[in-house]
Tab-separated table of C-alpha atoms in Angstrom:
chain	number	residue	atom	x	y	z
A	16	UNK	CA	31.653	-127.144	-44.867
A	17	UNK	CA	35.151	-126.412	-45.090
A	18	UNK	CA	37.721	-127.247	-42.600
A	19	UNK	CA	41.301	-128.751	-42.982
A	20	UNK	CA	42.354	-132.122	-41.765
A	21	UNK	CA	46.245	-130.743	-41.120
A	22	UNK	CA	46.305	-127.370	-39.803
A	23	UNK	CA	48.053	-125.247	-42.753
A	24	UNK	CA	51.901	-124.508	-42.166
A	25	UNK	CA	51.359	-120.937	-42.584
A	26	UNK	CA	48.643	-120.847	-39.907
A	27	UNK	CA	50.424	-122.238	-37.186
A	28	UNK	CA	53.285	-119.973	-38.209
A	29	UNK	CA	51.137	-116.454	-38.379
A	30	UNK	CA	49.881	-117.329	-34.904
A	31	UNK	CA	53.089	-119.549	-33.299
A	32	UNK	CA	51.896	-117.889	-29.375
A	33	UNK	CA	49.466	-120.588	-29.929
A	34	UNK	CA	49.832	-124.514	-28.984
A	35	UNK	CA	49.731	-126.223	-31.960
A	36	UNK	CA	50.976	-129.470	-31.454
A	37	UNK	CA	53.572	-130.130	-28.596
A	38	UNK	CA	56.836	-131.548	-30.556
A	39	UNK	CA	58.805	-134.461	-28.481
A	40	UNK	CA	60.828	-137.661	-29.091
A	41	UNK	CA	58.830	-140.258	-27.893
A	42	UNK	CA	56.188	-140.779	-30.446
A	43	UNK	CA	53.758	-139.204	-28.120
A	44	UNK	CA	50.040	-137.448	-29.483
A	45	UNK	CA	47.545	-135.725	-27.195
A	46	UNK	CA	43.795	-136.651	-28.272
A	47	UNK	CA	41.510	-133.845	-26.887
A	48	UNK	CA	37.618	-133.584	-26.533
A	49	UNK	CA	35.856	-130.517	-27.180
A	50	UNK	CA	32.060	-129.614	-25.973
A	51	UNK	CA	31.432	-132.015	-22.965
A	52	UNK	CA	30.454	-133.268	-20.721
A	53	UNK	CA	27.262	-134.389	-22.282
A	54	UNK	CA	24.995	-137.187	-20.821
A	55	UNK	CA	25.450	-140.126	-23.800
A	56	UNK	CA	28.541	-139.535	-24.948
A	57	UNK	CA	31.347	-138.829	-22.219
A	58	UNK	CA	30.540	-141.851	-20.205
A	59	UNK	CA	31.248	-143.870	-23.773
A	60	UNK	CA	34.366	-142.005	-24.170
A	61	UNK	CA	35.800	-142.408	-20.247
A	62	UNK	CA	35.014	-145.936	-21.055
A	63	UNK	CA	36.978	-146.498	-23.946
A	64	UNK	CA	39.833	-144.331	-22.508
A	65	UNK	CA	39.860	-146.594	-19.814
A	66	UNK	CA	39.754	-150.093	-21.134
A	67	UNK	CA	42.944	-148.776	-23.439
A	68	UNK	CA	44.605	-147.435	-20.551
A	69	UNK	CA	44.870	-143.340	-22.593
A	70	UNK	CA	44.669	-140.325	-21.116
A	71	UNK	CA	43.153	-137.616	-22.716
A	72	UNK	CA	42.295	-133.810	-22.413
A	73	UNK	CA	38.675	-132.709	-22.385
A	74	UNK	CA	38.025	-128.482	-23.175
A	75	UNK	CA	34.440	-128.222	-21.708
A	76	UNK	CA	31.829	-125.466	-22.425
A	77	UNK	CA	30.892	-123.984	-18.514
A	78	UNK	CA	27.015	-124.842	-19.090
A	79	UNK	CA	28.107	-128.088	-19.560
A	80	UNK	CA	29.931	-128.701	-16.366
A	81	UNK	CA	27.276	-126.595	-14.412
A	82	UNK	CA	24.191	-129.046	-16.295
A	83	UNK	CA	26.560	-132.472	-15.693
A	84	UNK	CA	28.904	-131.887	-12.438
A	85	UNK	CA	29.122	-135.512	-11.689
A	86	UNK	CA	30.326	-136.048	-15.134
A	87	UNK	CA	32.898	-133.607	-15.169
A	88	UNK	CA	34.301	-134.917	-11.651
A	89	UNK	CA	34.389	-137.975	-13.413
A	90	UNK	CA	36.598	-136.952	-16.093
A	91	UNK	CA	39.210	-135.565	-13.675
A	92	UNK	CA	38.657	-138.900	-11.353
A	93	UNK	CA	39.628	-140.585	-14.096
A	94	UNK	CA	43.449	-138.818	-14.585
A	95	UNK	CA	42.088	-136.671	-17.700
A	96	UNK	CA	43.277	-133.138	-18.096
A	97	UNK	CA	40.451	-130.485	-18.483
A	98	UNK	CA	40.222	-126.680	-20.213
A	99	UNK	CA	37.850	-123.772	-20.765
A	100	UNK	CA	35.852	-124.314	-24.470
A	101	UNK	CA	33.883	-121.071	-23.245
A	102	UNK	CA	30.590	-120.838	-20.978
A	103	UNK	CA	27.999	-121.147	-23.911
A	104	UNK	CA	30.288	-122.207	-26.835
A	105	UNK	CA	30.640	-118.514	-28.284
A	106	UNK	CA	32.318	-117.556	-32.113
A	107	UNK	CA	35.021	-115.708	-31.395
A	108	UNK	CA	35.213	-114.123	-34.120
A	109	UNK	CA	31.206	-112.763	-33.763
A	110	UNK	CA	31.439	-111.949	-30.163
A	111	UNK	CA	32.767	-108.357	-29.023
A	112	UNK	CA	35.543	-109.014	-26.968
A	113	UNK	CA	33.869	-107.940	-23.357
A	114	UNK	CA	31.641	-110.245	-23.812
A	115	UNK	CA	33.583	-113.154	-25.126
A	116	UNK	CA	36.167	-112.383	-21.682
A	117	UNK	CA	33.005	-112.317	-19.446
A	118	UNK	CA	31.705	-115.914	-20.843
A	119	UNK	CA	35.226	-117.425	-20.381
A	120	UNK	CA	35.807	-116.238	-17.326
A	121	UNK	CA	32.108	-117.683	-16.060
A	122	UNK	CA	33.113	-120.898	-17.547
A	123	UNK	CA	36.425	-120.620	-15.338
A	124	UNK	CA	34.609	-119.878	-11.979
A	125	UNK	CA	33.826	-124.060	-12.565
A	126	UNK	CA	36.602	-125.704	-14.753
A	127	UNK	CA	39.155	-123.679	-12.899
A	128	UNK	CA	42.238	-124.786	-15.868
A	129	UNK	CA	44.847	-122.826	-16.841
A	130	UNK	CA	44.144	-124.550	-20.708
A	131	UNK	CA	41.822	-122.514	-22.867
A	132	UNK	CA	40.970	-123.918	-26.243
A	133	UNK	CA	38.258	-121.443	-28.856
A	134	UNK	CA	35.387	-122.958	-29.647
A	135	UNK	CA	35.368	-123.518	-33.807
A	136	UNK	CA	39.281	-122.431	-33.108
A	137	UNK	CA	37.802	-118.995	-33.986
A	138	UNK	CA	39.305	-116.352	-31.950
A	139	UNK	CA	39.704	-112.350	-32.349
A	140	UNK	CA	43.563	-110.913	-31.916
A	141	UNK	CA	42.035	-108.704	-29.189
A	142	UNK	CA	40.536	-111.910	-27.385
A	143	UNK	CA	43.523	-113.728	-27.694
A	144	UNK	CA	45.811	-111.005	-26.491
A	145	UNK	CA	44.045	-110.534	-22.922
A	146	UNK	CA	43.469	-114.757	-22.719
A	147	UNK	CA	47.341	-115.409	-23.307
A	148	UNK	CA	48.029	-113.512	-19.485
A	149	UNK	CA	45.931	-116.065	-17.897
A	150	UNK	CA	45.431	-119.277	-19.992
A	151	UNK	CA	47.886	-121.384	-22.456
A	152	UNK	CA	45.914	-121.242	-25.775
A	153	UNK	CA	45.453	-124.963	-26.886
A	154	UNK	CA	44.529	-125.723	-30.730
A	155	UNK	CA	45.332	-128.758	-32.891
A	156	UNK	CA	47.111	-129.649	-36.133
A	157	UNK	CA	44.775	-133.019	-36.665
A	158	UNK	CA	40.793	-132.746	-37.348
A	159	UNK	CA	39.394	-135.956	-37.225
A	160	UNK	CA	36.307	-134.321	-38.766
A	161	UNK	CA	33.905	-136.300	-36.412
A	162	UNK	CA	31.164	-133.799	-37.197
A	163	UNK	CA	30.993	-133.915	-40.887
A	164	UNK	CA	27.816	-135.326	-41.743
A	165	UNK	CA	29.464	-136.744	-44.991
A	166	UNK	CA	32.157	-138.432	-43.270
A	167	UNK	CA	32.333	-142.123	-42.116
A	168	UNK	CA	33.384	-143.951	-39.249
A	169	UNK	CA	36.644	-145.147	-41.470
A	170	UNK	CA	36.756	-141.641	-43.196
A	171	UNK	CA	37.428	-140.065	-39.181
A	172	UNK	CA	40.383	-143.374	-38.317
A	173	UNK	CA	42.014	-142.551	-41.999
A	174	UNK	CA	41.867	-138.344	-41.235
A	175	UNK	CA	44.154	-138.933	-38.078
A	176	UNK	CA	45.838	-141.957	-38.487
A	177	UNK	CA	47.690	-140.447	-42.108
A	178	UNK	CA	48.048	-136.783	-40.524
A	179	UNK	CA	49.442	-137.379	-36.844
A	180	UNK	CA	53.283	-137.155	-36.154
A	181	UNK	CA	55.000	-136.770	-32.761
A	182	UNK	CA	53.393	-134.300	-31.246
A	183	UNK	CA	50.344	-133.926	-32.656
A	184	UNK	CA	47.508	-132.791	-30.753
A	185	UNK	CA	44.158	-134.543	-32.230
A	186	UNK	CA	40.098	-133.221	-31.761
A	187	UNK	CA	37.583	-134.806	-31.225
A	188	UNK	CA	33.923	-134.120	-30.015
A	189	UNK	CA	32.127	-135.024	-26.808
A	190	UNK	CA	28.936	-133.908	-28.683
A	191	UNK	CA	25.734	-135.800	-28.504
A	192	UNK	CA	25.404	-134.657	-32.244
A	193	UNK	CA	28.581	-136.660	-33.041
A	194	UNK	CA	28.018	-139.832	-30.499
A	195	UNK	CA	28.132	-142.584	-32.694
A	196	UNK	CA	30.698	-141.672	-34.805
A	197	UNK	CA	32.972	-140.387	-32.105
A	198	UNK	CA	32.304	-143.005	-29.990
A	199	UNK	CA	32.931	-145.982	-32.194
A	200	UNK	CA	35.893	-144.130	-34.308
A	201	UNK	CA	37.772	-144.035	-30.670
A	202	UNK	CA	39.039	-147.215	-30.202
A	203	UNK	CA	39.847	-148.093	-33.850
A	204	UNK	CA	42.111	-144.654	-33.413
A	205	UNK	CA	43.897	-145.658	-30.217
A	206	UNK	CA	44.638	-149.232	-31.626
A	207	UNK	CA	45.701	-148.280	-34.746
A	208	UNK	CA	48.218	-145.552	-33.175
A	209	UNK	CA	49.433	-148.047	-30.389
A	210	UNK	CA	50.421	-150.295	-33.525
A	211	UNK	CA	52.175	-147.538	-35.017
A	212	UNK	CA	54.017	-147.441	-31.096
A	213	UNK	CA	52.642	-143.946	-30.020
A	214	UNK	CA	51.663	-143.110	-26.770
A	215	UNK	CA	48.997	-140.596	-25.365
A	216	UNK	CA	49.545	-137.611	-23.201
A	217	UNK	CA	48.087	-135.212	-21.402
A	218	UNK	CA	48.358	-131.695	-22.102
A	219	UNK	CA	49.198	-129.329	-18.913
């Protein structure tokens, strides 16, 4: 599996229409959650948010919502911004474009956000063109890599902790697949940058 920690340079300047990171002065990150709500593991993650007193942005997959309502109303209860990941979690880069606008736009008749992020950050420039009239295109520059099998609980802290900067916009995974790694990387993260005096925002 082959992913980068730190978002290439080059990337993020062949495709600059997209949010990256969000640059400020205040030592502020944005930690996002992609593929929720699921039953175990967003409760676990509203929990932790909460007891640290972060905000966070969640980019839910439409069946999702529609299998877990309560959930998701819990999420934006809770002060936590929300954004499409998709109805069904499609590859945007193996998904004709019709389709790919049809499944987003089901996923916005119930998460109703103007924040869109790609599932696998795979999207085609035809895709992307039509998305950008409606929705702010949300990436990252940080990977915790919370789904790589080979990866440990430290392994996730280390990935973010050494790459963030002001600015940086972190993912996650509210992914029953990921729980306990997720779930018990979290707080270690949110300490670790509080000692470091950054703050969390949301992104809107």
């Amino acid at each position: 599996m082959f992913y980068a920690v730190k978002t290439p340079k080059l990337l993020t300047y062949l495709f600059s229409s997209l949010i990256w990171k969000i640059p400020n002065d205040n030592k502020t990150v944005y930690l996002t959650f992609d593929d929720g709500p699921t039953e175990n593991v967003t409760r676990k993650i509203l929990e932790v948010l909460k007891n640290e007193k972060v905000k966070a942005s969640f980019f839910c997959v439409g069946k999702n919502v529609e299998k877990y309502p309560d959930l998701f109303a819990c999420i934006k209860a809770e002060g936590h911004a929300v954004g499409n990941h998709t109805n069904t979690h499609l590859n945007g880069w193996k998904t004709n474009k019709k389709q790919y606008l049809e499944d987003v736009e089901e996923a916005d008749k119930l998460i109703k956000s103007n924040l869109f992020r790609p599932p696998y950050g795979k999207l085609n420039w035809r895709s992307k063109r039509d998305l950008q009239r409606k929705y702010k295109i949300v990436m990252w520059d940080v990977a915790g890599g919370d789904f790589d099998q080979y990866l440990s609980i430290k392994d996730v802290v280390k990935n973010i902790i050494n790459n963030v900067n002001p600015g940086s916009i972190v993912v996650l995974h509210d992914n029953q697949k990921f729980m306990a790694k997720t779930v018990e990387a979290l707080p270690i993260i949110i300490k670790e940058l509080k000692a470091k005096k950054y703050r969390f925002g949301l992104i809107n």
